[in-house]
Coordinates of C-alpha atoms and ligand atoms in Angstrom, one line a residue:
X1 CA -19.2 19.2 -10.8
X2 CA -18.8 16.2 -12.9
X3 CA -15.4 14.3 -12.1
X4 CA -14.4 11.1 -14.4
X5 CA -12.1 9.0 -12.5
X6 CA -9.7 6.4 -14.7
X7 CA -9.3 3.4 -12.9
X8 CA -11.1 2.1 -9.9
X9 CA -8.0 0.2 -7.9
X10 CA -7.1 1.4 -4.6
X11 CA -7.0 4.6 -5.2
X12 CA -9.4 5.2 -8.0
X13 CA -12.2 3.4 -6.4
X14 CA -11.6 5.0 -3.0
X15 CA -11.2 8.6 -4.2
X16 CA -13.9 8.3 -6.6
X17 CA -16.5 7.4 -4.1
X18 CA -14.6 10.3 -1.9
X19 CA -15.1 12.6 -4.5
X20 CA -19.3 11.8 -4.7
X21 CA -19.1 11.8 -0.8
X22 CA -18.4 15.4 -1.6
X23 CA -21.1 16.1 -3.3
X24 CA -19.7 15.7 -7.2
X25 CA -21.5 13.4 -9.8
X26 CA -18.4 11.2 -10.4
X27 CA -18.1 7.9 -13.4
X28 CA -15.4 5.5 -12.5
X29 CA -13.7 3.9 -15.7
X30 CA -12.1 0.5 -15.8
X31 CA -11.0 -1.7 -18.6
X32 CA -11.6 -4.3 -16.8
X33 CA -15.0 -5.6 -17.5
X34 CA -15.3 -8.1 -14.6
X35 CA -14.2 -5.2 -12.2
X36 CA -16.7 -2.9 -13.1
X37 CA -19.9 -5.7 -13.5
X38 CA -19.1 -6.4 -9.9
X39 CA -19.4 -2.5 -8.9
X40 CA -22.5 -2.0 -10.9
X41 CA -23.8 -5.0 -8.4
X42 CA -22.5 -3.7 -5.6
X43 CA -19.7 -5.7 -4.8
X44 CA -16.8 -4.1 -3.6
X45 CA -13.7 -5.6 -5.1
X46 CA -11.1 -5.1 -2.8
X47 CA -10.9 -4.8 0.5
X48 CA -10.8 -1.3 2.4
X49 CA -12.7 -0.3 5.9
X50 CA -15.5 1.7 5.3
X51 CA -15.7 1.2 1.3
X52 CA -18.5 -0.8 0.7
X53 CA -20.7 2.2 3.2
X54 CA -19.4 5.0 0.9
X55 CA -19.9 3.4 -2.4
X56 CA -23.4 2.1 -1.4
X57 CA -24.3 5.8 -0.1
X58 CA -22.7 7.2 -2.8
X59 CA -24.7 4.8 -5.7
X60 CA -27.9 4.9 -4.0
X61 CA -28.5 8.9 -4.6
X62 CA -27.0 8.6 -8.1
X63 CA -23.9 10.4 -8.1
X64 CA -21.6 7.2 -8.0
X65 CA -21.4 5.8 -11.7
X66 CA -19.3 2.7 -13.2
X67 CA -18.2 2.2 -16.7
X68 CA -16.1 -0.1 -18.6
X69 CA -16.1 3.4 -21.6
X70 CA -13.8 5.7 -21.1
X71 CA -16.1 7.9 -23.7
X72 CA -19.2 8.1 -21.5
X73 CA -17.4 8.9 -17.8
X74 CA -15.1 11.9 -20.1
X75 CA -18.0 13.6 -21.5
X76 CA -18.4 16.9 -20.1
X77 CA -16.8 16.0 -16.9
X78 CA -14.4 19.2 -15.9
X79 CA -11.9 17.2 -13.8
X80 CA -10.7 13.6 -15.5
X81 CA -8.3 12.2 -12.9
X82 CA -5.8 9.5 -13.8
X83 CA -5.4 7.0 -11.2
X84 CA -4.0 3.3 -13.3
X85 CA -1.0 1.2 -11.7
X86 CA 2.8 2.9 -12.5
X87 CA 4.2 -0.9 -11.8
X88 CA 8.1 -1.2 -12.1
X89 CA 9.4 -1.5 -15.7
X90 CA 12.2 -3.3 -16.9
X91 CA 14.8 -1.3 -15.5
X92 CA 13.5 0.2 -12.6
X93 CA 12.0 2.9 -13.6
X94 CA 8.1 3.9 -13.2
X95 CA 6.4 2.2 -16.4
X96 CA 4.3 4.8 -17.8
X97 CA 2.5 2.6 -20.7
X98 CA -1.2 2.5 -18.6
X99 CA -0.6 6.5 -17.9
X100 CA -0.3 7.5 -21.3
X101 CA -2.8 4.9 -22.8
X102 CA -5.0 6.6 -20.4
X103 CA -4.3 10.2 -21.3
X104 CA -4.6 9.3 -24.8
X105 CA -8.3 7.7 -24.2
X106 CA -9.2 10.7 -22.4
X107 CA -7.9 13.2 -25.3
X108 CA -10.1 11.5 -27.5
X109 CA -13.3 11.6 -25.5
X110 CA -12.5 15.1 -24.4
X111 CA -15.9 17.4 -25.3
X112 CA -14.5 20.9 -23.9
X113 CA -12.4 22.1 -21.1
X114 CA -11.3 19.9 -18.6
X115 CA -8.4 19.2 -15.8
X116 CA -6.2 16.4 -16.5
X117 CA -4.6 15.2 -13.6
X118 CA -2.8 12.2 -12.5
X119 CA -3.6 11.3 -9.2
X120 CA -0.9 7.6 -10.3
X121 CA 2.3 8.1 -8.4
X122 CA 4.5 9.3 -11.4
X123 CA 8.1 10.5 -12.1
X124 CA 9.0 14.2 -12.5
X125 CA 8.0 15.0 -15.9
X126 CA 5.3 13.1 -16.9
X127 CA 2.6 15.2 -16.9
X128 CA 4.7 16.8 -19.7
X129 CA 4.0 13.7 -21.1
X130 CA 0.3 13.5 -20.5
X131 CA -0.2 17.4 -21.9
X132 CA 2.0 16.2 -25.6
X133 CA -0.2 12.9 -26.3
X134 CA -3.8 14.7 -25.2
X135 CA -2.8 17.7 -27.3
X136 CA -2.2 15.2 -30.4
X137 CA -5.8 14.1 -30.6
X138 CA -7.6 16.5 -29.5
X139 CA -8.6 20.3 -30.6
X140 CA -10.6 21.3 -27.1
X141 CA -8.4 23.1 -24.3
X142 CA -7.4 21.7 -21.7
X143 CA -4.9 21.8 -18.6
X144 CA -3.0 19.5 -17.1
X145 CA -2.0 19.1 -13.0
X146 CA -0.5 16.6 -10.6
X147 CA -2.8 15.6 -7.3
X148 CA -0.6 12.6 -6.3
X149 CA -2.2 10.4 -3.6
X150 CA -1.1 10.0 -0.2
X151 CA -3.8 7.6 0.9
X152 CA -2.6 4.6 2.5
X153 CA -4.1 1.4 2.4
X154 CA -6.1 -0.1 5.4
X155 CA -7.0 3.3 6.2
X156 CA -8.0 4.6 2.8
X157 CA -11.1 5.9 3.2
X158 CA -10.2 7.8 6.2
X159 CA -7.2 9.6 4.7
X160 CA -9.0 10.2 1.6
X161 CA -12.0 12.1 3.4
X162 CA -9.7 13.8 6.1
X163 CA -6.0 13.7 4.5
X164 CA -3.3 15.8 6.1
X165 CA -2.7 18.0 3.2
X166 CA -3.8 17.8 -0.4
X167 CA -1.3 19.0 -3.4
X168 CA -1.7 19.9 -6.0
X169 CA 0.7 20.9 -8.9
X170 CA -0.8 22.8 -11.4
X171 CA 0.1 26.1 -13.7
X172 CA -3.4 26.9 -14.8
X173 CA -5.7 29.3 -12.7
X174 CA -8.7 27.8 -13.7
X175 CA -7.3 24.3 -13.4
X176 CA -6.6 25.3 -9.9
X177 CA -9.6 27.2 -9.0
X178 CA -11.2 23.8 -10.2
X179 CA -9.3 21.2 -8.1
X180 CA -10.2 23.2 -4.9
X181 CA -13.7 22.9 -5.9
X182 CA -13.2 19.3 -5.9
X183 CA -11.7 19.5 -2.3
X184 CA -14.3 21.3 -1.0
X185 CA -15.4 18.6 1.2
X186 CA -12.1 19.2 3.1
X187 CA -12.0 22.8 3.5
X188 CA -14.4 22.7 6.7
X189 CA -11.4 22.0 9.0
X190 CA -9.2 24.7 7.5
X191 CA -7.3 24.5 4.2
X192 CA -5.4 21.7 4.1
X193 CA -4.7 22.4 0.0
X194 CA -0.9 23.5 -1.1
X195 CA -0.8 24.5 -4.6
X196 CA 2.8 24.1 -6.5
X197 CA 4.0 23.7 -9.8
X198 CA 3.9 20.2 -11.5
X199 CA 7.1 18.7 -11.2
X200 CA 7.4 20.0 -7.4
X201 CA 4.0 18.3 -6.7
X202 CA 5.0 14.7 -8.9
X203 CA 8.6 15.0 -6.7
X204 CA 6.5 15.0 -3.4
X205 CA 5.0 11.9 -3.5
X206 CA 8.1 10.2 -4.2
X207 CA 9.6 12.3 -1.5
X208 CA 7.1 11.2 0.8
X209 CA 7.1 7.6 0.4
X210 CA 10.6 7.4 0.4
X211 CA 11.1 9.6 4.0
X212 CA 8.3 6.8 5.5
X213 CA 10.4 4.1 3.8
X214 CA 13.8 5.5 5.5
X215 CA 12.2 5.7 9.1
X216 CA 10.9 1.8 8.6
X217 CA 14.6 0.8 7.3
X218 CA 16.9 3.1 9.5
X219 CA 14.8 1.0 12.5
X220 CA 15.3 -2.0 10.9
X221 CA 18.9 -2.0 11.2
X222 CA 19.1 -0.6 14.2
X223 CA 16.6 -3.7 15.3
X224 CA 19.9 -6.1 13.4
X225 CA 22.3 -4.3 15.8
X226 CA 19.8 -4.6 18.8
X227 CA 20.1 -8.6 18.4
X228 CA 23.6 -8.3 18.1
X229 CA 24.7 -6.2 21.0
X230 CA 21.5 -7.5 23.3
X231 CA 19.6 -4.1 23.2
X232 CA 15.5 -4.3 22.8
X233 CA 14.5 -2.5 19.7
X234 CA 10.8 -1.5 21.4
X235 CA 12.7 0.4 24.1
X236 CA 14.7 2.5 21.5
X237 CA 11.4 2.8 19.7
X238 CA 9.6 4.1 22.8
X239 CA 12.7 6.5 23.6
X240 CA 13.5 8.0 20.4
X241 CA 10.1 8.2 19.3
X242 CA 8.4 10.6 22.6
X243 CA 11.2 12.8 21.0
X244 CA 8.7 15.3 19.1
X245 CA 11.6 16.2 16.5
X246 CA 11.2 12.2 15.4
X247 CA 8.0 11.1 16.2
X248 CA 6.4 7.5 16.9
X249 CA 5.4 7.2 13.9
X250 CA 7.1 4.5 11.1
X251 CA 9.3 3.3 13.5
X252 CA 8.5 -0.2 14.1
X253 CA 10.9 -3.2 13.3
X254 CA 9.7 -5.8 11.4
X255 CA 9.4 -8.3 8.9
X256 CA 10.5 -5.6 6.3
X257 CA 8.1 -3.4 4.0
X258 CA 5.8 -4.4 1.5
X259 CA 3.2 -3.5 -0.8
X260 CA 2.3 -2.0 -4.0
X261 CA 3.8 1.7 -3.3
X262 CA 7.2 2.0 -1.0
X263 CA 9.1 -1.0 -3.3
X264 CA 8.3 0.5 -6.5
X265 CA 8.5 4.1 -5.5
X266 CA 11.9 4.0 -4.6
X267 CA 12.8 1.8 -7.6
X268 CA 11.3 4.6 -9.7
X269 CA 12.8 7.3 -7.9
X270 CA 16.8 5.5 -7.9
X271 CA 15.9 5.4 -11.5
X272 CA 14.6 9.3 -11.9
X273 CA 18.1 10.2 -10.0
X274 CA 20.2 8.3 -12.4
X275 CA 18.7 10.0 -15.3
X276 CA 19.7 12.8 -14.1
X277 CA 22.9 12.1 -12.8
X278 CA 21.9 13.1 -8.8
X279 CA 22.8 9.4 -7.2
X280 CA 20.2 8.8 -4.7
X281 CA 22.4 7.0 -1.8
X282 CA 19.9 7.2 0.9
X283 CA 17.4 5.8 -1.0
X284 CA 19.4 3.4 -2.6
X285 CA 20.3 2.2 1.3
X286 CA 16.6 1.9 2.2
X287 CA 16.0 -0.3 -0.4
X288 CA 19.1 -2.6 -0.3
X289 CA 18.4 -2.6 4.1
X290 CA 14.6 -3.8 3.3
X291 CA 15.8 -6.2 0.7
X292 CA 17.9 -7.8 3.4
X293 CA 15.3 -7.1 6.3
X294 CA 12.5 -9.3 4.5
X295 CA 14.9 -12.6 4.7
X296 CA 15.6 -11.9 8.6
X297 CA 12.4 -13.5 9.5
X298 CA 12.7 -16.9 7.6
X299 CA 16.5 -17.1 8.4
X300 CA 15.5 -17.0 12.0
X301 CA 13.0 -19.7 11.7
X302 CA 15.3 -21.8 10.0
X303 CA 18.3 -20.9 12.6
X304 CA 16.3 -22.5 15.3
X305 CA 15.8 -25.8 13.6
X306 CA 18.6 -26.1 13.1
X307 CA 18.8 -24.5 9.6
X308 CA 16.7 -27.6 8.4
X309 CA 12.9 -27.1 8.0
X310 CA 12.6 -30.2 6.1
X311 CA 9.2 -32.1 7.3
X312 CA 8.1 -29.6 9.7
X313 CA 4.8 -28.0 9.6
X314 CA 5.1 -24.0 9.8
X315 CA 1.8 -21.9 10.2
X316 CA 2.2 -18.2 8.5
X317 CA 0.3 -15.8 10.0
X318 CA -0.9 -13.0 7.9
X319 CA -0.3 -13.3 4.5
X320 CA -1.1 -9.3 3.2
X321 CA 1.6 -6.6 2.8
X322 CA 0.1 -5.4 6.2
X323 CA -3.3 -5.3 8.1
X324 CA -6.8 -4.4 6.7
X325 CA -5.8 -4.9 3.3
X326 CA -6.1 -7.8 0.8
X327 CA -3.1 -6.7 -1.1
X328 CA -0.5 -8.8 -1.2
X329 CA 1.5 -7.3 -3.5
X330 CA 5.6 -7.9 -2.9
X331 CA 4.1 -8.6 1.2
X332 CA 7.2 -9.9 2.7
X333 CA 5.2 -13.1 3.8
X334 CA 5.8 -14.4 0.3
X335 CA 9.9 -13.9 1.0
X336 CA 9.4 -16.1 4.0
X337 CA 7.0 -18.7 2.3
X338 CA 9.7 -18.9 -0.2
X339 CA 12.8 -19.8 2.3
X340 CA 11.2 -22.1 4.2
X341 CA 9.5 -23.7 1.2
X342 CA 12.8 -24.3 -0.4
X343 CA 14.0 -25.5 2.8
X344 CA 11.4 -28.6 2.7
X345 CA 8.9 -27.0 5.0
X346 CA 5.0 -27.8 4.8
X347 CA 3.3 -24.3 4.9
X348 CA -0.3 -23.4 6.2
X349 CA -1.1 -20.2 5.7
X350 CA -4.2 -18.0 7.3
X351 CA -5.1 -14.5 6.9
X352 CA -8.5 -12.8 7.1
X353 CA -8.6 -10.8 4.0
X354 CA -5.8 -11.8 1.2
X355 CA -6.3 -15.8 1.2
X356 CA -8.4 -15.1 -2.1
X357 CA -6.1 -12.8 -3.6
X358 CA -2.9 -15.9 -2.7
X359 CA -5.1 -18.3 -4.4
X360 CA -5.5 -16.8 -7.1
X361 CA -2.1 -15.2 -7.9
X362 CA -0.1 -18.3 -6.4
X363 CA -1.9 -21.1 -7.3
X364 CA -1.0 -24.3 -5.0
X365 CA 1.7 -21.9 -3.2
X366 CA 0.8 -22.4 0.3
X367 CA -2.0 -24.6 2.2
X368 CA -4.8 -21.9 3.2
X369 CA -6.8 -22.5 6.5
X370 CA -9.6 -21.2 7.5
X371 CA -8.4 -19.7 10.5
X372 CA -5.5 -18.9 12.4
X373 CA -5.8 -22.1 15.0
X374 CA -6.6 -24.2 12.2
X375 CA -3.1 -23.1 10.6
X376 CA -1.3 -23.7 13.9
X377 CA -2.9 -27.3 14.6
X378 CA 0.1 -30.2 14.5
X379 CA 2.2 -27.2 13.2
X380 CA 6.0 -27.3 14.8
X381 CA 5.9 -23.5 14.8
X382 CA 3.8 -20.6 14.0
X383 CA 5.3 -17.4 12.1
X384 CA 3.5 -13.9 12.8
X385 CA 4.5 -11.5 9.0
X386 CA 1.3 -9.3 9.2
X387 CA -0.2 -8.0 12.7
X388 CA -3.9 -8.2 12.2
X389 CA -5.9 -7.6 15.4
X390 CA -7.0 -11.0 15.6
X391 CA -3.3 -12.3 16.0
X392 CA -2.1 -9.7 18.4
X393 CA -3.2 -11.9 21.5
X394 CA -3.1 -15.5 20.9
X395 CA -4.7 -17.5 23.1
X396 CA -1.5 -19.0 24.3
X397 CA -3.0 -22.3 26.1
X398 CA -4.8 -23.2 23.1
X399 CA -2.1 -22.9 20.8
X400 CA -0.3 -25.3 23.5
X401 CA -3.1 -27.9 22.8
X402 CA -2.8 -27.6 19.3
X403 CA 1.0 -27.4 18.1
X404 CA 3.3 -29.7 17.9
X405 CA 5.8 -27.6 18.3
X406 CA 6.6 -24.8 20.7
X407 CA 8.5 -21.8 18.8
X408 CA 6.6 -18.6 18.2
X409 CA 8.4 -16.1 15.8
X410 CA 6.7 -12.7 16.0
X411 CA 7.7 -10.7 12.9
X412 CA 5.8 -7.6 14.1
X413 CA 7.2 -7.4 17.8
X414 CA 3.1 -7.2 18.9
X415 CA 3.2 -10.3 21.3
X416 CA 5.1 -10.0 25.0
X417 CA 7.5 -12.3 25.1
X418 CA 7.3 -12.9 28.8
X419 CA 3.8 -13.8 28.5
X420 CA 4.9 -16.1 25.7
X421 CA 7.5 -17.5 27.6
X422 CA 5.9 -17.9 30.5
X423 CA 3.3 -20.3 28.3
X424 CA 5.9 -23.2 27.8
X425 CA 7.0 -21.4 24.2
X426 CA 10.3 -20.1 22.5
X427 CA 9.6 -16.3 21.5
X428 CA 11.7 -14.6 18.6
X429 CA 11.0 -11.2 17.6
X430 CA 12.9 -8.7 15.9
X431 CA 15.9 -6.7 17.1
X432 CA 14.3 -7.8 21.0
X433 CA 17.6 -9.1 22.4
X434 CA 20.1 -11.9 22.2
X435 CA 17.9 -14.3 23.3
X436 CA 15.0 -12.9 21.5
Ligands
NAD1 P1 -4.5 -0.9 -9.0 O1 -3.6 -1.8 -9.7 O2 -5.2 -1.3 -7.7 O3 -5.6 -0.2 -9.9 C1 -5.4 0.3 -11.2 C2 -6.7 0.1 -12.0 O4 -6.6 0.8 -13.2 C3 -6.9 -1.4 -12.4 O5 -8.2 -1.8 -12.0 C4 -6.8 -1.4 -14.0 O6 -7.7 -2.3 -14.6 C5 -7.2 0.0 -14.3 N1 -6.8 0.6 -15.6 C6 -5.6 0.4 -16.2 N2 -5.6 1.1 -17.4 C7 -6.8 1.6 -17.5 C8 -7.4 2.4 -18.5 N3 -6.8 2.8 -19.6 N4 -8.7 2.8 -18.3 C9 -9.4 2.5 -17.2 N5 -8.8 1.7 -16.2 C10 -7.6 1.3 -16.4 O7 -3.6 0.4 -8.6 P2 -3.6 1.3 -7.3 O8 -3.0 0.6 -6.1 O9 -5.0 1.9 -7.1 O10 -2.6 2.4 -7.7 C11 -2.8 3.4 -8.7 C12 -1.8 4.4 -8.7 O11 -1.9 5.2 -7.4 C13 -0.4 3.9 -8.7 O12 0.4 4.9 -9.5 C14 0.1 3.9 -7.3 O13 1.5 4.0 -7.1 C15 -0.6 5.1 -6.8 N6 -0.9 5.0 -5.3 C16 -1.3 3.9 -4.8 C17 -1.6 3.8 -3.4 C18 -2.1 2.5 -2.7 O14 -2.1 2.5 -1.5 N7 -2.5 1.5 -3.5 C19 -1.5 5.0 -2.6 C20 -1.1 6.2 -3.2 C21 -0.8 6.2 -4.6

């Protein structure tokens, strides 16, 4: 089957070369040129485990294919999947401007029947949308469906290939009898498709981002009250979470949540409940509880000098939203690089993948080191916001050699603090305890 996939982010670039892995002959559009010279070279763009294999596999017996025209990938393909960003707009809600550009580039390269789907996290009604502006400039038949992505980044590839479950929201028999041809490749384990209608299918991704969002934030708190009352978060982790109706899953304190997905999801879907009148308090309370949770870190940092930072040299551990990615997009390391900046600090910053991406979005922002002893030496203390392997055991007796300082805030609760103690240093981690 020929797919055409719009957009080769996250999500385009890793279900695109899913899609091939499966056996399709897939094109990848992107507008942007830059992007797309550096796929035709082989260079993988971002950074996802296990990307760079299934791209190269997937070039090398032809039926992986790059584009910058939008013409060329849509001609006779039978599925054309939308995956561009849905970044917040003005006022919250999901802005729909590269969704809709996109479905009207695809009407006009359309040669016959094909699926439209947007595979973009969008709000309840857009495909609506999509289906008006295709059907103004074009005169072939088509259907439209929703396959939203549950992919998460870090373990993209992986979920992509072997997801839970696969949706998709769709009205047309063919349409549908298409999509599950696309999924074949994960049929062999049982079918993991649901089929729905549209709007139920667009409302579950939101519905899914937002439950995972209420698990992190609902810990969060409870990590606020732990400090207060001298409880240990990781214990009420450990005993809630061997409860099967909860889980262990999403249920770690921390530094607060991140990334390109959970901030604007539940921005767009506050914004989808206004419209229509349904006030969203849960969701509104996730987000205001993160909101708060992403300054905990910092304020604890500056609590223990004191509440003045000025002169002291602070290493920043982990600069992406979370591990094995590059993306830094709203990471809560940039909240605390912004308190303690303000406060006077002197910031080195290490991380193994997303130093380019700070660079180059935050010019002169932070001091980058080349690795995470290099950040700590002569710094007065070191501040763990994203738990990359390579930080979760520190060698403790070299960072004694090479600090100035002795205070170790662990924004991910991965370090013991006994162990820490027990090296000369002051440990802080979240919702571990008074002292903690
Ligand atoms: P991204 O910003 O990484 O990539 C979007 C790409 O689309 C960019 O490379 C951009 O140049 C390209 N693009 C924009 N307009 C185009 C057009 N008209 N033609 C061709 N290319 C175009 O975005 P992403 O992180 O991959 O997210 C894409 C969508 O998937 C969003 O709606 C997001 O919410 C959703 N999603 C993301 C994730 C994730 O983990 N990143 C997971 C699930 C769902």
């Amino acid at each position: 089957m020929k797919i055409a996939m719009i957009g080769t982010g996250y999500v385009g670039l890793v279900s695109g070369a899913g899609f091939a892995d499966f056996g399709h002959d897939v094109t990848c559009v992107d507008i942007d040129a830059d992007r797309v010279a550096r796929l035709k070279q082989g260079e993988i763009p971002i950074h996802e485990p296990g990307l760079g294999e299934l791209v190269k596999r997937n070039t090398t017996v032809g039926r992986l294919h790059f584009t910058t025209h939008t013409v060329e990938a849509v001609a006779g393909a039978q599925i054309v999947l939308i995956a561009v960003g849905t970044p917040t707009g003005e006022d919250g809600s999901a802005d729909l401007q590269y969704v809709l550009e996109a479905a009207r580039q695809i009407g006009a390269a359309l040669t016959g029947y094909a699926v439209i789907v947007t595979k973009s996290t969008v709000p309840v009604g857009t495909s609506d949308k999509v289906r008006a502006i295709v059907a103004s400039v074009t005169m072939h038949p088509f259907a439209v469906a929703s396959n939203p992505e549950f992919l998460k980044e870090g373990d993209a590839v992986n979920d992509f290939l072997k997801p839970a479950r696969v949706v998709i929201g769709a009205d047309d028999p063919r349409a549908i009898d298409l999509l599950r041809d696309a999924y074949r490749g994960v049929m062999r384990t049982g079918d993991r498709i649901q089929v729905m209608d549209i709007r139920s299918a667009e409302l579950t991704k939101y519905a899914a981002n937002a439950m995972l969002a209420t698990r992190i934030s609902f810990m969060n708190e409870l990590a606020r009250l732990a400090d207060a009352v001298g409880a240990d978060i990781e214990a009420v982790r450990k005993g809630i979470g061997s409860d099967p109706r909860i889980g262990a899953k999403f249920l770690f304190a921390g530094a607060g949540f991140g990334g390109s997905c959970f901030p604007k999801d539940l921005r767009a879907l506050l914004h989808t409940g206004r419209e229509n009148d349904v006030p969203l308090q849960v969701v509104d309370a996730v987000e205001r509880a993160n909101e708060r949770q992403k300054k905990v870190l910092g304020e604890r940092v500056l609590a223990h000098f004191g509440g003045n930072v000025a002169g002291k040299r602070i290493a920043i551990w982990g600069l992406a939203f979370k591990p094995e990615t590059d993306d830094i997009r709203e990471s809560p390391a940039l909240t605390v690089i912004e308190q303690l900046r303000a406060g006077g600090a002197t910031l080195v910053g290490y991380d193994p993948a997303a130093m380019p991406n700070v660079a180059a979005q935050y010019p002169g922002l932070i001091e980058l080191a080349t690795d995470a002893y290099a950040a700590a030496r002569g710094a007065d203390a070191v501040v763990l916001v994203t738990e990359w392997h390579e930080l979760r055991h520190p060698d403790l007796a070299r960072l004694t050699s090479l600090m100035r300082g002795k205070a170790l805030f662990d924004g991910r609760n991965v370090w013991t603090p006994q162990e820490v103690r027990a090296a000369g240093f002051d440990y802080y981690g979240i919702g571990r305890g008074r002292t903690a």
